[in-house]
mmCIF file of C-alpha atoms in Angstrom:
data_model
loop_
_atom_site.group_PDB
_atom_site.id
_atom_site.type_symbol
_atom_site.label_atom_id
_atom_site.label_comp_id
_atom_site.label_asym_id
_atom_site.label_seq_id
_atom_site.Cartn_x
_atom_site.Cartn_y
_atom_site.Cartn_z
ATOM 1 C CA UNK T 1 11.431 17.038 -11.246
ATOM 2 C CA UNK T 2 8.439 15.103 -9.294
ATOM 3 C CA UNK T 3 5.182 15.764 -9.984
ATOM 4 C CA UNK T 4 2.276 15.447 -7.338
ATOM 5 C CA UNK T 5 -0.948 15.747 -7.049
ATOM 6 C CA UNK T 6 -2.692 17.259 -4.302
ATOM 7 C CA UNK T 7 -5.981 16.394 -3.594
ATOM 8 C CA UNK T 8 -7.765 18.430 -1.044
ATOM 9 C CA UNK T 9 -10.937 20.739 -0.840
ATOM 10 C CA UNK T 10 -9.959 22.602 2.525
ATOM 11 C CA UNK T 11 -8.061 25.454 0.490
ATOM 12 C CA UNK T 12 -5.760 26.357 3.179
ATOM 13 C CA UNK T 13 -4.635 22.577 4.019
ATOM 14 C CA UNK T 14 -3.892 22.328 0.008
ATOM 15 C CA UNK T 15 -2.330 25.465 -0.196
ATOM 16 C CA UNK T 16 0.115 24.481 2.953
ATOM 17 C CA UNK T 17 1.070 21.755 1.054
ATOM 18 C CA UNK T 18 1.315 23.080 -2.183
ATOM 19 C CA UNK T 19 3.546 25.889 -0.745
ATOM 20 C CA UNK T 20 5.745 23.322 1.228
ATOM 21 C CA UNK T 21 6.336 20.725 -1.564
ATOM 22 C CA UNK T 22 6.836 23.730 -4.139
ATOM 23 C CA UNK T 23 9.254 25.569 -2.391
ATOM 24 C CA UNK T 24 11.184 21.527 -1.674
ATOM 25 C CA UNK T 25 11.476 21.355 -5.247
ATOM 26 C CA UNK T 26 8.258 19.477 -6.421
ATOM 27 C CA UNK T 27 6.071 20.347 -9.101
ATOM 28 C CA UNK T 28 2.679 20.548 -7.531
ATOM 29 C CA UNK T 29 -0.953 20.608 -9.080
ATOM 30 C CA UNK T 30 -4.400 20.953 -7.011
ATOM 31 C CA UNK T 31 -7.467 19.148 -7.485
ATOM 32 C CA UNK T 32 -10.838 20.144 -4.760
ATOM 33 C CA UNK T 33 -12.662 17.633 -5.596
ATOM 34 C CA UNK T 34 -12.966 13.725 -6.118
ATOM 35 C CA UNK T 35 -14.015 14.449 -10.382
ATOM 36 C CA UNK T 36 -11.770 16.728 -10.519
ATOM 37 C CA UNK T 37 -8.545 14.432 -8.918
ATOM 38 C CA UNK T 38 -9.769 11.940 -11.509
ATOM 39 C CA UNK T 39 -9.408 14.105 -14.520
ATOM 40 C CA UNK T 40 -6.007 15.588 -13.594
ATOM 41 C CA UNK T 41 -4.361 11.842 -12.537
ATOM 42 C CA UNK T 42 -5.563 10.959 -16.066
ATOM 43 C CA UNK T 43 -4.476 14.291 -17.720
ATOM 44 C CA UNK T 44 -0.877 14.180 -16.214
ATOM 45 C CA UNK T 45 1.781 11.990 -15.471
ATOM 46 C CA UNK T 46 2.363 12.438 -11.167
ATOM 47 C CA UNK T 47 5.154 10.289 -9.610
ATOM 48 C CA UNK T 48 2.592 10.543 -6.433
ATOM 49 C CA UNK T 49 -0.940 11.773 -5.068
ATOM 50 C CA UNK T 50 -1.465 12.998 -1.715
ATOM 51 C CA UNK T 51 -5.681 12.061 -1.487
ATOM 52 C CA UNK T 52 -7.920 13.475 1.270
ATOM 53 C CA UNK T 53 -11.163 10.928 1.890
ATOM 54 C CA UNK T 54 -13.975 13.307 2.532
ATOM 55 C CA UNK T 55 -14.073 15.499 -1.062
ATOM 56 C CA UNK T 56 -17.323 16.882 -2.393
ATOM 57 C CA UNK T 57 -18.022 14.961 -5.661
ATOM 58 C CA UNK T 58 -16.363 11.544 -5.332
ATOM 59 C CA UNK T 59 -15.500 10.103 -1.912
ATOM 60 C CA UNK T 60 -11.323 9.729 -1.608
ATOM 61 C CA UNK T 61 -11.909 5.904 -1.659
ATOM 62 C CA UNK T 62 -13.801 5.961 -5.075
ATOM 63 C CA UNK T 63 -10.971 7.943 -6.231
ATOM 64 C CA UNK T 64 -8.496 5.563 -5.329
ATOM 65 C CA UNK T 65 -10.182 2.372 -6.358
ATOM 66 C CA UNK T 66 -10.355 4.139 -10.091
ATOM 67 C CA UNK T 67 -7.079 5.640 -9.975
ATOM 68 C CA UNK T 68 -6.052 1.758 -9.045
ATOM 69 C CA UNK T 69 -7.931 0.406 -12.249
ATOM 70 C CA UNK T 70 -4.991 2.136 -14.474
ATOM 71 C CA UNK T 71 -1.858 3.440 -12.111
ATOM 72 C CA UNK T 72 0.475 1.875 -9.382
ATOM 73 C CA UNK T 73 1.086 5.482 -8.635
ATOM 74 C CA UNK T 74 2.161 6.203 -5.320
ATOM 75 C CA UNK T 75 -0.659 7.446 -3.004
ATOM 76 C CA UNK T 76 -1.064 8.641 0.489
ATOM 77 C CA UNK T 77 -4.085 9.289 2.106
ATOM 78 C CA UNK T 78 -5.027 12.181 4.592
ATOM 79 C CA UNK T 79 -8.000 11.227 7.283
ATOM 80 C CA UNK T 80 -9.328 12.745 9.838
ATOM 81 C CA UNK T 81 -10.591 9.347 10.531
ATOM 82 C CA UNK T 82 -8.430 7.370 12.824
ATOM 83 C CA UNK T 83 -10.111 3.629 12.922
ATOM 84 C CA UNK T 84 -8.107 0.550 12.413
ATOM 85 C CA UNK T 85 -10.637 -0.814 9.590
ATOM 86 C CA UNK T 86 -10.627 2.330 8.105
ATOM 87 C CA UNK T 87 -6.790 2.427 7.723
ATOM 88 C CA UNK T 88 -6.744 -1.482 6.712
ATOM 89 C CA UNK T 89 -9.633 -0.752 4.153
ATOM 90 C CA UNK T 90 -7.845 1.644 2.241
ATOM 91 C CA UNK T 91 -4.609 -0.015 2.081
ATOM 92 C CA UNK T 92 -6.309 -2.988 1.186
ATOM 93 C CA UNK T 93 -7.651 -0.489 -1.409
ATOM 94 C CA UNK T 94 -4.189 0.199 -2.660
ATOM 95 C CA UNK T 95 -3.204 2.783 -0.645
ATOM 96 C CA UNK T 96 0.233 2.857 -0.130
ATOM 97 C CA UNK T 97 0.843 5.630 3.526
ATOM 98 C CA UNK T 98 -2.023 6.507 5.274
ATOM 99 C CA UNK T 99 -1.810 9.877 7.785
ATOM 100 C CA UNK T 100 -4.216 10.977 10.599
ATOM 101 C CA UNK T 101 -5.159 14.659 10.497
ATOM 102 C CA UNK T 102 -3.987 16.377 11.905
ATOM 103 C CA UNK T 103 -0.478 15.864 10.772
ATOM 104 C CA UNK T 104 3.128 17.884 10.294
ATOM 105 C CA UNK T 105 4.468 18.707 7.378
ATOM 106 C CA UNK T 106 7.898 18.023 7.919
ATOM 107 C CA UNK T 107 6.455 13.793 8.378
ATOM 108 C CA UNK T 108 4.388 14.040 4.985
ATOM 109 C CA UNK T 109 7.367 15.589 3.573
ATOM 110 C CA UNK T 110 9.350 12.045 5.099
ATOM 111 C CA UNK T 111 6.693 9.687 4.297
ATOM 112 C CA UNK T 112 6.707 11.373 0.202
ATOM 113 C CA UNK T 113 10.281 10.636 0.283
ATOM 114 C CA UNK T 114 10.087 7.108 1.364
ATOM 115 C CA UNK T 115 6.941 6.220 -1.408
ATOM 116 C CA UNK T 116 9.087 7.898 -4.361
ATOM 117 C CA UNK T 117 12.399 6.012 -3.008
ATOM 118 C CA UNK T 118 10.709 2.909 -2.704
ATOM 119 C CA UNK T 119 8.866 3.630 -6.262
ATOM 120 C CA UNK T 120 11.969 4.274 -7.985
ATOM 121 C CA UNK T 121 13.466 0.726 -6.691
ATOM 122 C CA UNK T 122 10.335 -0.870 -7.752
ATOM 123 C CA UNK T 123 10.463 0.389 -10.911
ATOM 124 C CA UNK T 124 14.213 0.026 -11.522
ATOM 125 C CA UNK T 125 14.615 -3.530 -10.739
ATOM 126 C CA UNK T 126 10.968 -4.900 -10.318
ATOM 127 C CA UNK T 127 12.007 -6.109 -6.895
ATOM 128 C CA UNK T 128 10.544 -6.293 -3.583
ATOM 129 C CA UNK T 129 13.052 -6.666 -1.022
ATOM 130 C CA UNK T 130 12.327 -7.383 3.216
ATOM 131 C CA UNK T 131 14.641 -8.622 5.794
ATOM 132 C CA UNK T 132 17.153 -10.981 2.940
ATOM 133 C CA UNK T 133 13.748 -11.982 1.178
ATOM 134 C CA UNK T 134 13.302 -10.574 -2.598
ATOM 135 C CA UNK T 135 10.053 -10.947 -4.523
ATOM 136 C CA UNK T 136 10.814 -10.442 -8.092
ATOM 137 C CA UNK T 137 7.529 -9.376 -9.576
ATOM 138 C CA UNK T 138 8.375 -9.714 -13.241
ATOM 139 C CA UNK T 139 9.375 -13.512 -12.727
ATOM 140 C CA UNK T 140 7.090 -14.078 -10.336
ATOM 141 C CA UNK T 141 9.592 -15.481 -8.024
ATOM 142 C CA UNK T 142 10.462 -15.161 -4.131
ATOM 143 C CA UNK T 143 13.548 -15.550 -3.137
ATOM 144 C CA UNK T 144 15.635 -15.869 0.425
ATOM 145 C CA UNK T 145 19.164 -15.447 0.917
ATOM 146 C CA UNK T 146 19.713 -16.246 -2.711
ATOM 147 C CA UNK T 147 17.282 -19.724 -2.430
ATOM 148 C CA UNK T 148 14.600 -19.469 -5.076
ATOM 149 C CA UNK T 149 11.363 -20.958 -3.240
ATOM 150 C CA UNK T 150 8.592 -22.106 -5.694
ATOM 151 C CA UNK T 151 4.771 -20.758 -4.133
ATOM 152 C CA UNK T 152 1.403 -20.959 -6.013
ATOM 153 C CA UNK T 153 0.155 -17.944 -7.170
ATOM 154 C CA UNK T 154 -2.268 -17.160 -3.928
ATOM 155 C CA UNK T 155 0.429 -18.104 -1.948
ATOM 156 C CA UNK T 156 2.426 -15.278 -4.051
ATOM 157 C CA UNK T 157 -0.211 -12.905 -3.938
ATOM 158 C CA UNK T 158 -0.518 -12.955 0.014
ATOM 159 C CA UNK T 159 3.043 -12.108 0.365
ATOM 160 C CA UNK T 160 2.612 -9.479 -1.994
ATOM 161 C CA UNK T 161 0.234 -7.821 -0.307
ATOM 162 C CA UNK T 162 2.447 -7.955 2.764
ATOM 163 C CA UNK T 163 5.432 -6.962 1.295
ATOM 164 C CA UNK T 164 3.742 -3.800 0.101
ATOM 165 C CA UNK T 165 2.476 -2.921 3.371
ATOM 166 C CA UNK T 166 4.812 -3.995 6.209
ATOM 167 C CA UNK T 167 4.182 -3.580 9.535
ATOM 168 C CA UNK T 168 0.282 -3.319 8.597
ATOM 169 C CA UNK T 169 -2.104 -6.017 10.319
ATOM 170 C CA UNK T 170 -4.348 -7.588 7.399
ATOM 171 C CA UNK T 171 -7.335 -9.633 8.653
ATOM 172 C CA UNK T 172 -8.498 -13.196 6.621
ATOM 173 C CA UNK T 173 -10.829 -10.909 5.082
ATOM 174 C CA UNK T 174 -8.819 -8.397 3.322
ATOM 175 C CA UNK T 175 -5.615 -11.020 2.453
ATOM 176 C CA UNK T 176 -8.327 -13.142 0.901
ATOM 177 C CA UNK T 177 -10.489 -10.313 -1.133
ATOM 178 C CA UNK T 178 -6.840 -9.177 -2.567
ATOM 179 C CA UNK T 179 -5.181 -12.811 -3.214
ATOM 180 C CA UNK T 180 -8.389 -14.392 -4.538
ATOM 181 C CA UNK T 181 -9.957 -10.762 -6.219
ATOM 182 C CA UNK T 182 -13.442 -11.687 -5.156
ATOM 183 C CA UNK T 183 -15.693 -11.806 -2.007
ATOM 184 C CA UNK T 184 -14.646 -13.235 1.301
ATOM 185 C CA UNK T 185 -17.256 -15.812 1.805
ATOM 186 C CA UNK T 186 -17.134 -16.307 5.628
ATOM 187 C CA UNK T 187 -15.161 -18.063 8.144
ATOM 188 C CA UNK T 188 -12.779 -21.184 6.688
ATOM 189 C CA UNK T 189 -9.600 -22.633 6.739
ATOM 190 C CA UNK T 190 -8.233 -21.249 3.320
ATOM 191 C CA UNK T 191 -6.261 -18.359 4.409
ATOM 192 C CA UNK T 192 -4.446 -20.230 7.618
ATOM 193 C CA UNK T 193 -3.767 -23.026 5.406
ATOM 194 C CA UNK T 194 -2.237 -20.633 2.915
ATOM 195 C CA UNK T 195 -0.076 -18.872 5.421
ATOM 196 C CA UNK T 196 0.834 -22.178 7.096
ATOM 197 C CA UNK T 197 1.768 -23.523 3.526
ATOM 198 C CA UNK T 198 4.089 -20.284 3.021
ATOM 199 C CA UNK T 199 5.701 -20.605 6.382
ATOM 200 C CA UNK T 200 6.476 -24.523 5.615
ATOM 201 C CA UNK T 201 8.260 -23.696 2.610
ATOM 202 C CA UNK T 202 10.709 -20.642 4.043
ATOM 203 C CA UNK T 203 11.509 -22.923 6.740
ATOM 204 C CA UNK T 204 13.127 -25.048 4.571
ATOM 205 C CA UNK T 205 15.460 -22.376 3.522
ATOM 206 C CA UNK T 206 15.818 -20.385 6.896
ATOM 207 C CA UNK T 207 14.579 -20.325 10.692
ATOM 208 C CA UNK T 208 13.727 -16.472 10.101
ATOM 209 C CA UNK T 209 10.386 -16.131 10.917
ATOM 210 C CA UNK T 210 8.691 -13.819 8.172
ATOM 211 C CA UNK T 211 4.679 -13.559 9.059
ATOM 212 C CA UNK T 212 3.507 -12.924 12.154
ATOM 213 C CA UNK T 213 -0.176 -13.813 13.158
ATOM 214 C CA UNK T 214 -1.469 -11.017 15.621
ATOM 215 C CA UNK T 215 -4.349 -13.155 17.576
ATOM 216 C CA UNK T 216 -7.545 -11.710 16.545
ATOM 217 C CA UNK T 217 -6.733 -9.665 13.970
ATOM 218 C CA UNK T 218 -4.769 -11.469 11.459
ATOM 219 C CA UNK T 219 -1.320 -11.670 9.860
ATOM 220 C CA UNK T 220 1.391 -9.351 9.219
ATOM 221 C CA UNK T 221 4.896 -9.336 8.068
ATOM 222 C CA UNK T 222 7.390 -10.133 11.248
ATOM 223 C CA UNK T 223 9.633 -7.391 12.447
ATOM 224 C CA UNK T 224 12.907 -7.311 10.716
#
C-alpha cells in the first residue's frame, strides 16, 4: 500500500484529501505544520508528500529543501501562488509537480499517479527515459537510440535537471545553481556554452532536437 503524507494546515483542504486518497486505497497521514511535516517524513517511510507553501512553523520551501537533504521522495506542492519564478524556484528546489489552488481532486489524484509511476521506474531500473534518450543515473551515462554519448559531469547534470522536469522553462540561473551547486555569479557565457556543447554532441548521433531555448527565459527540454 502507498503511503503519503499530507501536509496542510487548512483542516478542511487536508481532510478532503485525506478522505479522497483514503477511500482510493492510500494510506494517508497529516501533518499542520512545517515542524511537524519534518518529524513525520523522518518518522515514516511515504512513497510521496503532497506540501502546501504557506504553513505556520516552517515555510513549505524550508520543508522541502530539508526533506531534499535526505529523500528523493516524490513531492508535490499546493500554492495559492501562481508566479512563474515561484513555480521554477521550487522545482529548482526539488519539487517534482507543482498545483495552483485552487485545484480538483480528481487532477491531484492523476498527477500522484504519474510521480509514483515514474518513481517506481526510477527506482527499478535507475533510468531516465525522454523521446529514445535514456540517462542511466547509476552509470552516469546518456544514451540515444542505443548510442552511448560521453558528456562531462555539468553537462550531465543540466540534462538531469531537465529530464526531471520536462516541459518546465529553467533560466541560466537556476540550471547553473543546480549543475554547479553554488551561486550564480551574474551574466556569462558558461551555461550557453554548456547547452551548445550538449547539442553538438547529440547531433552526432541524431537530428532530433532535444533542448529548446525559449528567448528570454531560458532552456527547456523540446517537445517530444
Amino acid at each position: 500500500m502507498y503511503k503519503i503524507l499530507i501536509v496542510e494546515d487548512d483542516n478542511n483542504i487536508n481532510q478532503m484529501i485525506y478522505e479522497t486518497f483514503s477511500r482510493a486505497g492510500y494510506s494517508c497521514v497529516s501533518a499542520f505544520s512545517g515542524t511537524e511535516a519534518l518529524l513525520r517524513a523522518e518518522s515514516g517511510e511515504f512513497c510521496l508528500i503532497i506540501l502546501d507553501l504557506m504553513l505556520p512553523g516552517m515555510p513549505g520551501d524550508e520543508v522541502l529543501k530539508n526533506i531534499r537533504k535526505k529523500s528523493s521522495v516524490p513531492v508535490i506542492v499546493l500554492s495559492a501562488k501562481d508566479e512563474l519564478d515561484t513555480k521554477v524556484d521550487l522545482l529548482t528546489l526539488g519539487a517534482n509537480d507543482y498545483m495552483t489552488k485552487p485545484f480538483e481532486l480528481k487532477e491531484l489524484e492523476a498527477r500522484v499517479l504519474v510521480q509514483l509511476r515514474d518513481n517506481k521506474k526510477e527506482k527499478a531500473g535507475g533510468v531516465m527515459e525522454f523521446n529514445n534518450l535514456k540517462y542511466d543515473l547509476q552509470k552516469k551515462q546518456v544514451s540515444i537510440n542505443g548510442k552511448n554519448i560521453p558528456f562531462t559531469v555539468h553537462e550531465l547534470k543540466i540534462i538531469e535537471l531537465l529530464l526531471r522536469h520536462p516541459g518546465q522553462v529553467f533560466s541560466k540561473n537556476e540550471i547553473y545553481e543546480y549543475a554547479w551547486e553554488d551561486y550564480y555569479i551574474g551574466e556569462d557565457k558558461t551555461i550557453n556554452v554548456h547547452i551548445s556543447n550538449i547539442r553538438q554532441k547529440i547531433k552526432k548521433v541524431t537530428d532530433t532536437e532535444y533542448i529548446e531555448t525559449v528567448w528570454g527565459l531560458g532552456f527547456k527540454l523540446a517537445d517530444a
